[in-house]
Short mmCIF file of C-alpha atoms and ligand atoms in Angstrom, two decimals:
data_model
loop_
_atom_site.label_atom_id
_atom_site.label_comp_id
_atom_site.label_asym_id
_atom_site.label_seq_id
_atom_site.Cartn_x
_atom_site.Cartn_y
_atom_site.Cartn_z
CA UNK A 4 -90.11 -49.45 7.12
CA UNK A 5 -89.11 -52.61 9.46
CA UNK A 6 -85.89 -51.02 11.46
CA UNK A 7 -83.59 -54.03 9.73
CA UNK A 8 -84.71 -53.11 6.30
CA UNK A 9 -83.19 -49.60 7.13
CA UNK A 10 -80.27 -50.58 8.27
CA UNK A 11 -79.44 -53.18 5.47
CA UNK A 12 -80.05 -50.28 3.38
CA UNK A 13 -78.12 -47.64 5.49
CA UNK A 14 -74.76 -50.53 5.35
CA UNK A 15 -74.72 -49.67 1.99
CA UNK A 16 -76.07 -52.35 0.01
CA UNK A 17 -75.67 -52.19 -3.76
CA UNK A 18 -78.00 -50.44 -5.73
CA UNK A 19 -77.84 -52.94 -9.47
CA UNK A 20 -81.20 -54.18 -9.88
CA UNK A 21 -81.11 -52.27 -13.16
CA UNK A 22 -78.16 -53.71 -14.46
CA UNK A 23 -79.76 -56.92 -14.68
CA UNK A 24 -82.44 -56.68 -17.93
CA UNK A 25 -84.53 -59.71 -17.25
CA UNK A 26 -85.23 -58.02 -13.68
CA UNK A 27 -87.75 -55.38 -15.65
CA UNK A 28 -89.94 -58.26 -16.55
CA UNK A 29 -93.17 -58.29 -15.31
CA UNK A 30 -95.55 -60.85 -14.54
CA UNK A 31 -99.03 -60.98 -13.61
CA UNK A 32 -98.64 -57.23 -13.16
CA UNK A 33 -95.82 -57.59 -11.05
CA UNK A 34 -92.28 -57.09 -11.24
CA UNK A 35 -90.07 -60.09 -10.64
CA UNK A 36 -88.75 -61.10 -7.65
CA UNK A 37 -86.30 -63.90 -8.55
CA UNK A 38 -84.63 -65.97 -4.84
CA UNK A 39 -83.81 -68.39 -6.88
CA UNK A 40 -79.11 -67.50 -7.74
CA UNK A 41 -78.29 -70.69 -5.74
CA UNK A 42 -79.71 -73.18 -9.23
CA UNK A 43 -78.77 -69.83 -11.64
CA UNK A 44 -77.71 -66.18 -11.45
CA UNK A 45 -79.37 -63.75 -13.68
CA UNK A 46 -77.08 -61.45 -16.13
CA UNK A 47 -76.31 -57.81 -15.84
CA UNK A 48 -76.45 -55.97 -19.69
CA UNK A 49 -72.58 -55.92 -19.63
CA UNK A 50 -72.16 -59.84 -19.93
CA UNK A 51 -75.28 -60.06 -22.46
CA UNK A 52 -73.40 -57.80 -24.03
CA UNK A 53 -70.08 -59.11 -24.51
CA UNK A 54 -71.69 -62.31 -25.84
CA UNK A 55 -73.39 -60.52 -28.69
CA UNK A 56 -70.59 -58.05 -29.42
CA UNK A 57 -67.66 -61.56 -29.03
CA UNK A 58 -70.02 -63.40 -32.02
CA UNK A 59 -71.67 -60.33 -33.89
CA UNK A 60 -68.19 -59.80 -34.47
CA UNK A 61 -65.47 -61.87 -33.31
CA UNK A 62 -66.76 -64.99 -33.68
CA UNK A 63 -63.83 -67.51 -35.98
CA UNK A 64 -62.41 -71.36 -34.01
CA UNK A 65 -59.55 -70.64 -31.62
CA UNK A 66 -56.24 -71.61 -32.02
CA UNK A 67 -55.99 -73.20 -35.45
CA UNK A 68 -56.43 -69.39 -37.32
CA UNK A 69 -53.73 -67.41 -38.82
CA UNK A 70 -56.42 -65.09 -39.98
CA UNK A 71 -57.00 -62.09 -38.16
CA UNK A 72 -60.41 -62.68 -37.84
CA UNK A 73 -59.36 -65.46 -35.74
CA UNK A 74 -55.95 -64.39 -33.65
CA UNK A 75 -59.48 -61.96 -32.22
CA UNK A 76 -61.12 -65.01 -31.10
CA UNK A 77 -57.90 -66.16 -29.68
CA UNK A 78 -57.14 -63.49 -28.22
CA UNK A 79 -60.55 -63.06 -26.68
CA UNK A 80 -60.84 -66.73 -25.76
CA UNK A 81 -56.98 -66.39 -23.47
CA UNK A 82 -57.98 -63.20 -22.17
CA UNK A 83 -61.43 -64.81 -20.71
CA UNK A 84 -58.59 -67.39 -19.46
CA UNK A 85 -57.23 -65.02 -17.47
CA UNK A 86 -59.20 -63.23 -16.55
CA UNK A 87 -61.35 -66.11 -14.34
CA UNK A 88 -57.73 -67.25 -13.57
CA UNK A 89 -56.92 -64.00 -11.93
CA UNK A 90 -60.36 -64.07 -10.17
CA UNK A 91 -60.23 -66.27 -8.25
CA UNK A 92 -57.25 -66.23 -7.67
CA UNK A 93 -54.89 -68.88 -9.45
CA UNK A 94 -52.67 -68.84 -12.93
CA UNK A 95 -54.04 -69.35 -16.71
CA UNK A 96 -52.73 -72.06 -17.28
CA UNK A 97 -53.49 -74.30 -14.96
CA UNK A 98 -57.05 -73.07 -15.24
CA UNK A 99 -59.16 -75.76 -17.62
CA UNK A 100 -62.35 -73.92 -18.64
CA UNK A 101 -64.68 -77.20 -18.98
CA UNK A 102 -69.07 -77.03 -19.62
CA UNK A 103 -69.44 -76.67 -15.89
CA UNK A 104 -67.93 -77.83 -12.32
CA UNK A 105 -69.73 -81.68 -12.78
CA UNK A 106 -67.42 -81.52 -15.66
CA UNK A 107 -64.91 -80.30 -13.69
CA UNK A 108 -65.13 -82.74 -10.80
CA UNK A 109 -65.45 -85.34 -13.69
CA UNK A 110 -62.58 -84.25 -14.90
CA UNK A 111 -60.75 -85.04 -11.72
CA UNK A 112 -62.17 -88.06 -10.67
CA UNK A 113 -61.82 -90.07 -14.31
CA UNK A 114 -58.01 -88.61 -14.91
CA UNK A 115 -56.70 -88.10 -11.18
CA UNK A 116 -58.58 -91.12 -9.59
CA UNK A 117 -58.45 -93.73 -12.11
CA UNK A 118 -54.16 -93.47 -11.70
CA UNK A 119 -54.07 -92.52 -8.14
CA UNK A 120 -56.90 -94.30 -6.64
CA UNK A 121 -56.20 -97.84 -5.30
CA UNK A 122 -57.97 -100.75 -4.64
CA UNK A 123 -58.51 -100.60 -0.07
CA UNK A 124 -57.62 -96.83 -0.46
CA UNK A 125 -60.38 -94.08 0.07
CA UNK A 126 -62.51 -91.22 -1.09
CA UNK A 127 -63.45 -88.94 1.93
CA UNK A 128 -66.51 -86.35 0.65
CA UNK A 129 -69.22 -84.37 3.32
CA UNK A 130 -73.09 -85.03 4.03
CA UNK A 131 -73.77 -81.91 2.51
CA UNK A 132 -72.57 -82.06 -1.16
CA UNK A 133 -74.62 -81.99 -4.17
CA UNK A 134 -74.43 -84.86 -6.42
CA UNK A 135 -72.04 -83.29 -8.67
CA UNK A 136 -69.52 -83.64 -5.73
CA UNK A 137 -70.77 -88.14 -4.71
CA UNK A 138 -71.56 -89.72 -8.00
CA UNK A 139 -68.37 -89.27 -9.69
CA UNK A 140 -66.56 -90.60 -6.67
CA UNK A 141 -69.27 -93.32 -6.15
CA UNK A 142 -68.64 -94.48 -9.83
CA UNK A 143 -64.98 -93.99 -8.88
CA UNK A 144 -64.65 -96.05 -6.28
CA UNK A 145 -66.48 -98.77 -7.61
CA UNK A 146 -64.32 -99.28 -10.14
CA UNK A 147 -61.02 -98.97 -8.49
CA UNK A 148 -62.24 -101.06 -5.46
CA UNK A 149 -62.08 -98.13 -3.66
CA UNK A 150 -64.06 -97.30 -0.41
CA UNK A 151 -66.42 -93.88 -0.24
CA UNK A 152 -66.89 -92.33 3.30
CA UNK A 153 -68.23 -89.16 4.87
CA UNK A 154 -67.93 -87.25 7.10
CA UNK A 155 -70.66 -86.14 8.72
CA UNK A 156 -73.10 -82.99 9.65
CA UNK A 157 -73.81 -81.76 13.01
CA UNK A 158 -76.97 -80.12 14.19
CA UNK A 159 -75.71 -76.72 13.08
CA UNK A 160 -74.71 -77.81 9.44
CA UNK A 161 -71.19 -78.56 10.37
CA UNK A 162 -68.46 -80.59 9.78
CA UNK A 163 -66.07 -81.52 12.59
CA UNK A 164 -62.14 -81.07 11.73
CA UNK A 165 -61.87 -83.75 14.96
CA UNK A 166 -63.60 -86.91 12.41
CA UNK A 167 -61.58 -85.02 9.58
CA UNK A 168 -58.76 -86.14 11.36
CA UNK A 169 -60.21 -89.27 12.86
CA UNK A 170 -60.37 -90.05 9.19
CA UNK A 171 -57.18 -89.31 8.05
CA UNK A 172 -55.43 -90.75 10.45
CA UNK A 173 -57.22 -94.31 8.52
CA UNK A 174 -54.14 -93.56 6.58
CA UNK A 175 -55.89 -94.46 3.75
CA UNK A 176 -57.64 -91.39 2.54
CA UNK A 177 -55.90 -90.16 -1.06
CA UNK A 178 -58.28 -87.77 -1.85
CA UNK A 179 -60.94 -85.04 0.65
CA UNK A 180 -63.55 -83.29 -1.69
CA UNK A 181 -65.89 -80.81 -0.26
CA UNK A 182 -68.62 -77.76 -0.64
CA UNK A 183 -66.74 -74.67 -0.31
CA UNK A 184 -70.54 -73.13 0.81
CA UNK A 185 -73.45 -75.66 0.66
CA UNK A 186 -76.10 -75.02 -1.48
CA UNK A 187 -79.09 -76.42 0.70
CA UNK A 188 -77.07 -75.38 4.98
CA UNK A 189 -75.45 -72.32 3.76
CA UNK A 190 -72.99 -73.76 5.73
CA UNK A 191 -69.70 -71.81 5.18
CA UNK A 192 -66.45 -74.57 5.67
CA UNK A 193 -63.02 -74.14 7.04
CA UNK A 194 -61.91 -75.72 3.85
CA UNK A 195 -58.15 -73.59 4.25
CA UNK A 196 -58.67 -75.79 7.46
CA UNK A 197 -60.28 -78.92 6.27
CA UNK A 198 -57.40 -78.72 3.05
CA UNK A 199 -53.86 -78.36 4.94
CA UNK A 200 -55.05 -81.34 7.49
CA UNK A 201 -55.80 -83.85 4.08
CA UNK A 202 -52.46 -82.30 3.10
CA UNK A 203 -50.61 -83.12 5.66
CA UNK A 204 -51.84 -86.76 5.70
CA UNK A 205 -51.05 -86.89 2.18
CA UNK A 206 -54.30 -86.72 0.75
CA UNK A 207 -55.35 -84.67 -2.43
CA UNK A 208 -58.21 -82.26 -2.03
CA UNK A 209 -61.34 -80.52 -4.74
CA UNK A 210 -62.71 -78.41 -3.53
CA UNK A 211 -66.32 -77.92 -4.94
CA UNK A 212 -66.18 -73.77 -5.16
CA UNK A 213 -70.27 -73.12 -7.13
CA UNK A 214 -71.71 -71.96 -3.78
CA UNK A 215 -68.72 -69.83 -2.84
CA UNK A 216 -66.75 -67.87 -6.31
CA UNK A 217 -69.68 -66.17 -7.07
CA UNK A 218 -70.65 -64.61 -3.26
CA UNK A 219 -67.23 -63.72 -1.78
CA UNK A 220 -64.09 -63.06 -2.19
CA UNK A 221 -62.33 -66.09 -3.15
CA UNK A 222 -58.64 -67.00 -3.53
CA UNK A 223 -58.12 -70.22 -3.91
CA UNK A 224 -54.14 -70.74 -4.72
CA UNK A 225 -53.87 -69.14 -0.62
CA UNK A 226 -56.93 -71.63 0.40
CA UNK A 227 -54.15 -73.99 -0.91
CA UNK A 228 -56.35 -76.89 -2.43
CA UNK A 229 -54.65 -79.27 -5.30
CA UNK A 230 -58.31 -78.59 -7.29
CA UNK A 231 -60.84 -76.01 -6.69
CA UNK A 232 -64.02 -76.05 -9.74
CA UNK A 233 -66.89 -73.85 -10.20
CA UNK A 234 -69.40 -72.58 -12.49
CA UNK A 235 -70.07 -69.63 -14.91
CA UNK A 236 -73.94 -69.65 -15.03
CA UNK A 237 -74.15 -69.16 -10.85
CA UNK A 238 -71.19 -66.27 -11.44
CA UNK A 239 -73.70 -63.53 -13.53
CA UNK A 240 -71.65 -65.96 -16.72
CA UNK A 241 -74.02 -68.03 -19.70
CA UNK A 242 -74.51 -71.01 -19.04
CA UNK A 243 -72.00 -73.90 -20.64
CA UNK A 244 -68.22 -73.04 -19.11
CA UNK A 245 -66.98 -73.93 -15.49
CA UNK A 246 -64.11 -73.74 -13.94
CA UNK A 247 -61.18 -75.92 -12.78
CA UNK A 248 -57.96 -74.94 -11.31
CA UNK A 249 -55.33 -77.48 -10.63
CA UNK A 250 -51.86 -77.54 -9.12
CA UNK A 251 -49.68 -77.96 -12.33
CA UNK A 252 -47.21 -80.68 -10.74
CA UNK A 253 -50.97 -82.85 -10.85
CA UNK A 254 -52.15 -81.36 -14.10
CA UNK A 255 -49.13 -82.78 -16.00
CA UNK A 256 -48.96 -85.73 -15.07
CA UNK A 257 -52.65 -86.53 -15.40
CA UNK A 258 -53.87 -87.91 -18.46
CA UNK A 259 -56.29 -86.45 -20.24
CA UNK A 260 -59.91 -86.92 -19.76
CA UNK A 261 -61.38 -86.62 -23.35
CA UNK A 262 -59.67 -86.51 -26.37
CA UNK A 263 -59.52 -85.78 -29.46
CA UNK A 264 -58.76 -82.31 -31.31
CA UNK A 265 -57.27 -79.30 -30.09
CA UNK A 266 -56.08 -81.63 -26.84
CA UNK A 267 -52.93 -83.24 -28.70
CA UNK A 268 -49.07 -82.12 -29.66
CA UNK A 269 -49.69 -84.99 -32.62
CA UNK A 270 -51.54 -87.69 -34.10
CA UNK A 271 -50.08 -90.87 -35.71
CA UNK A 272 -52.03 -93.74 -36.98
CA UNK A 273 -52.28 -95.60 -34.13
CA UNK A 274 -51.37 -93.10 -30.83
CA UNK A 275 -51.05 -89.91 -30.32
CA UNK A 276 -49.07 -87.04 -27.98
CA UNK A 277 -50.48 -84.04 -25.73
CA UNK A 278 -51.09 -81.04 -26.14
CA UNK A 279 -49.44 -78.77 -23.38
CA UNK A 280 -51.64 -76.68 -20.51
CA UNK A 281 -54.42 -76.14 -20.26
CA UNK A 282 -54.95 -77.14 -23.65
CA UNK A 283 -54.19 -80.92 -22.11
CA UNK A 284 -57.59 -80.88 -20.58
CA UNK A 285 -60.22 -78.92 -22.95
CA UNK A 286 -61.05 -81.42 -25.90
CA UNK A 287 -62.96 -80.01 -29.04
CA UNK A 288 -64.53 -77.09 -30.02
CA UNK A 289 -64.76 -75.05 -26.26
CA UNK A 290 -67.48 -72.31 -25.34
CA UNK A 291 -65.93 -69.29 -26.88
CA UNK A 292 -68.78 -67.14 -26.34
CA UNK A 293 -69.37 -68.35 -22.99
CA UNK A 294 -66.06 -67.72 -21.68
CA UNK A 295 -66.23 -64.29 -23.25
CA UNK A 296 -69.54 -63.77 -21.37
CA UNK A 297 -68.16 -64.93 -18.12
CA UNK A 298 -64.56 -62.73 -18.23
CA UNK A 299 -67.44 -59.99 -18.43
CA UNK A 300 -69.29 -61.01 -15.81
CA UNK A 301 -66.19 -61.62 -13.27
CA UNK A 302 -64.85 -58.04 -14.44
CA UNK A 303 -68.32 -56.77 -13.35
CA UNK A 304 -68.51 -58.77 -10.32
CA UNK A 305 -64.71 -57.23 -9.72
CA UNK A 306 -65.74 -53.53 -9.97
CA UNK A 307 -68.76 -54.14 -7.62
CA UNK A 308 -65.87 -55.32 -5.11
CA UNK A 309 -66.30 -59.22 -4.07
CA UNK A 310 -66.13 -57.62 -0.29
CA UNK A 311 -68.59 -55.95 -1.08
CA UNK A 312 -70.63 -58.10 -2.70
CA UNK A 313 -70.36 -60.59 0.12
CA UNK A 314 -71.41 -57.56 3.02
CA UNK A 315 -74.36 -56.96 0.73
CA UNK A 316 -75.29 -60.35 0.14
CA UNK A 317 -74.81 -60.71 4.48
CA UNK A 318 -76.79 -58.06 5.62
CA UNK A 319 -79.71 -59.30 2.62
CA UNK A 320 -79.13 -63.14 4.30
CA UNK A 321 -79.40 -61.93 8.16
CA UNK A 322 -82.68 -60.07 6.98
CA UNK A 323 -84.25 -63.15 4.94
CA UNK A 324 -83.61 -65.50 8.69
CA UNK A 325 -84.88 -63.30 10.34
CA UNK A 326 -87.84 -62.17 8.64
CA UNK A 327 -88.45 -66.09 7.68
CA UNK A 328 -88.33 -66.64 11.66
CA UNK A 329 -91.42 -64.75 12.00
CA UNK A 330 -93.46 -67.26 10.55
CA UNK A 331 -94.91 -69.52 12.03
CA UNK A 332 -94.18 -73.39 11.84
CA UNK A 333 -91.23 -72.51 9.36
CA UNK A 334 -88.19 -74.08 10.61
CA UNK A 335 -84.88 -73.75 8.63
CA UNK A 336 -82.03 -75.92 7.78
CA UNK A 337 -77.77 -75.13 8.50
CA UNK A 338 -76.48 -72.43 11.26
CA UNK A 339 -78.71 -70.28 12.84
CA UNK A 340 -76.08 -67.31 12.07
CA UNK A 341 -75.69 -65.46 8.53
CA UNK A 342 -72.22 -65.01 8.93
CA UNK A 343 -71.79 -68.28 9.02
CA UNK A 344 -73.35 -68.81 6.17
CA UNK A 345 -73.60 -68.14 1.78
CA UNK A 346 -76.93 -66.45 0.95
CA UNK A 347 -80.02 -68.53 1.61
CA UNK A 348 -82.14 -70.67 3.82
CA UNK A 349 -83.81 -73.86 2.71
CA UNK A 350 -86.47 -74.56 5.09
CA UNK A 351 -89.94 -76.25 6.02
CA UNK A 352 -93.14 -75.34 6.58
CA UNK A 353 -95.10 -77.21 9.28
CA UNK A 354 -97.86 -78.62 7.27
CA UNK A 355 -97.69 -77.83 3.55
CA UNK A 356 -94.82 -79.28 1.27
CA UNK A 357 -92.13 -78.25 -0.10
CA UNK A 358 -93.13 -77.93 -3.38
CA UNK A 359 -96.46 -76.84 -2.62
CA UNK A 360 -94.38 -73.85 -0.65
CA UNK A 361 -92.84 -73.11 -3.93
CA UNK A 362 -95.91 -72.93 -5.48
CA UNK A 363 -97.48 -70.95 -2.87
CA UNK A 364 -94.72 -67.94 -3.18
CA UNK A 365 -94.58 -68.22 -7.22
CA UNK A 366 -97.85 -67.20 -6.75
CA UNK A 367 -97.30 -63.67 -4.55
CA UNK A 368 -94.81 -64.05 -7.53
CA UNK A 369 -91.76 -65.29 -5.67
CA UNK A 370 -89.05 -67.63 -7.50
CA UNK A 371 -87.50 -69.98 -4.94
CA UNK A 372 -86.38 -73.56 -6.07
CA UNK A 373 -87.99 -76.75 -3.90
CA UNK A 374 -86.94 -80.40 -4.01
CA UNK A 375 -83.45 -82.08 -3.34
CA UNK A 376 -81.30 -79.79 -4.03
CA UNK A 377 -79.83 -82.27 -5.83
CA UNK A 378 -78.25 -83.28 -2.55
CA UNK A 379 -80.74 -86.68 -1.86
CA UNK A 380 -78.17 -88.01 0.99
CA UNK A 381 -78.39 -85.01 2.72
CA UNK A 382 -82.14 -84.59 2.33
CA UNK A 383 -82.08 -89.15 3.87
CA UNK A 384 -79.67 -87.35 6.88
CA UNK A 385 -81.69 -84.19 8.02
CA UNK A 386 -85.33 -86.42 7.46
CA UNK A 387 -87.31 -84.47 4.42
CA UNK A 388 -88.10 -85.38 1.46
CA UNK A 389 -87.60 -81.92 0.39
CA UNK A 390 -87.16 -78.14 1.11
CA UNK A 391 -87.96 -74.70 0.25
CA UNK A 392 -84.83 -72.58 -0.58
CA UNK A 393 -85.01 -68.84 -1.08
CA UNK A 394 -81.65 -67.63 -2.28
CA UNK A 395 -80.07 -64.68 -2.87
CA UNK A 396 -77.37 -62.76 -5.47
CA UNK A 397 -76.03 -59.08 -5.77
CA UNK A 398 -79.55 -57.62 -7.57
CA UNK A 399 -81.50 -58.51 -4.51
CA UNK A 400 -83.12 -55.87 -2.32
CA UNK A 401 -85.22 -56.84 1.51
CA UNK A 402 -88.45 -55.58 0.24
CA UNK A 403 -88.10 -59.26 -1.84
CA UNK A 404 -87.34 -60.97 1.10
CA UNK A 405 -90.72 -59.31 2.09
CA UNK A 406 -92.39 -60.18 -0.23
CA UNK A 407 -91.64 -63.80 0.50
CA UNK A 408 -92.45 -63.66 3.77
CA UNK A 409 -95.96 -61.81 2.77
CA UNK A 410 -96.79 -64.66 0.54
CA UNK A 411 -95.86 -67.86 2.80
CA UNK A 412 -98.37 -66.18 5.35
CA UNK A 413 -101.07 -66.02 2.52
CA UNK A 414 -100.10 -69.92 2.01
CA UNK A 415 -100.79 -70.43 4.89
CA UNK A 416 -103.76 -68.81 5.71
CA UNK A 417 -105.21 -70.65 2.38
CA UNK A 418 -104.54 -73.88 3.72
CA UNK A 419 -106.24 -72.91 6.48
CA UNK A 420 -102.77 -73.38 9.03
N1 LIG B 13 -71.96 -78.00 -6.28
C1 LIG B 13 -72.53 -76.97 -5.73
C2 LIG B 13 -72.46 -77.11 -4.32
C3 LIG B 13 -74.61 -77.04 -6.37
O1 LIG B 13 -74.13 -75.86 -5.59
C4 LIG B 13 -74.61 -76.98 -8.06
C5 LIG B 13 -75.56 -76.88 -8.44
C6 LIG B 13 -73.74 -77.81 -8.61
C7 LIG B 13 -72.21 -78.26 -8.29
C8 LIG B 13 -73.46 -78.57 -10.02
O2 LIG B 13 -73.83 -77.23 -10.73
P1 LIG B 13 -73.38 -77.58 -12.45
O3 LIG B 13 -73.54 -75.77 -12.98
O4 LIG B 13 -72.20 -78.34 -12.58
O5 LIG B 13 -74.92 -77.57 -12.96
N2 LIG B 13 -76.70 -76.41 -7.70
C9 LIG B 13 -78.29 -76.54 -7.49
C10 LIG B 13 -78.86 -76.25 -7.03
O6 LIG B 13 -78.30 -75.15 -5.94
N3 LIG B 13 -79.79 -75.51 -7.89
O7 LIG B 13 -79.94 -75.79 -9.00
C11 LIG B 13 -78.21 -75.91 -9.17
#
């Protein structure tokens, strides 16, 4: 056993693989090795069971029934909201449940952006954003005659606070929207510092926490952002539920994003008035069973302890960086130290296209992602069409990294490299 493996085990790594039923599946007689948690996480049995139990025994529409079953559904949905809010350090009333983080960011771009962004003003984002935190701002800026500017990444794949200061000093920035953790570089951004400087310059802030909340302790309130968004399916929850934490003063003043049932106080033939928070931003029947599932997921993560989750993934990431560097012709993007990044590594292998790399990994029974990772501007900035990416979750173990490295080595041989 390589030394780093025993070190990772000695550090009290989580041993929760058995909690995830899908990981007992076999492909061509081999155990599933899932290294694509940055795309979506696998789900523990407690989450699957919570969704099933809700549908089996407590299903009714919410916020409308007087009968006992409907009240159970209300309690389940609002109970889940309270847990989801508390998990990220926010209050329930300022926590809006959306379809995913993409919808959460669109909500802000529409409902805050249309009312507050004027001609000649600017939105500031970064070169490392996911399309979800680029395109809504592009559309908004075009509509409002505003400018979209980018903070650059340096050779380490990190942002410069100096550039942030000079951008803010121009005096036209109304919104600063930044990823907490990059889904390609892995970079953990200094979001508390970015938010504080943006606020001092009079800008509103949004943090895209899709790759952070599932993997490390996050107290969105302490970070100080006006909006903090994340997505349930990457956090061991079901697909179909995302989260937007927003500051009350801003949410209260915003017009709704989507309109229709449930988000109104009253409707007359020509006009309507809006429901209170958070319902004003939840038009139509919300993702009830999905929220219940995410509630069970955050219970599960909280029981593991997010400090332990981070410690486990940090060990794995360090091991992954170390083992990947042993592969000839392999180069990794993003900060070199595991401590500066989330649990993922994007890389290129000389002479083999990223899609072939993923295909070769699959032959070794290992699931990794290849492509632009919905970050095409970043790919352009890095000067590559695509990268392969391995990413870890609570259920991964060091031997799975070994399997990836073996598969990559075998792949190089196959390509005659
Ligand atoms: N923001 C970040 C930082 C992400 O990593 C993702 C998904 C999203 C937003 C969008 O999440 P959604 O739930 O709204 O779709 N990232 C990835 C990925 O890296 N591979 O597949 C999805």
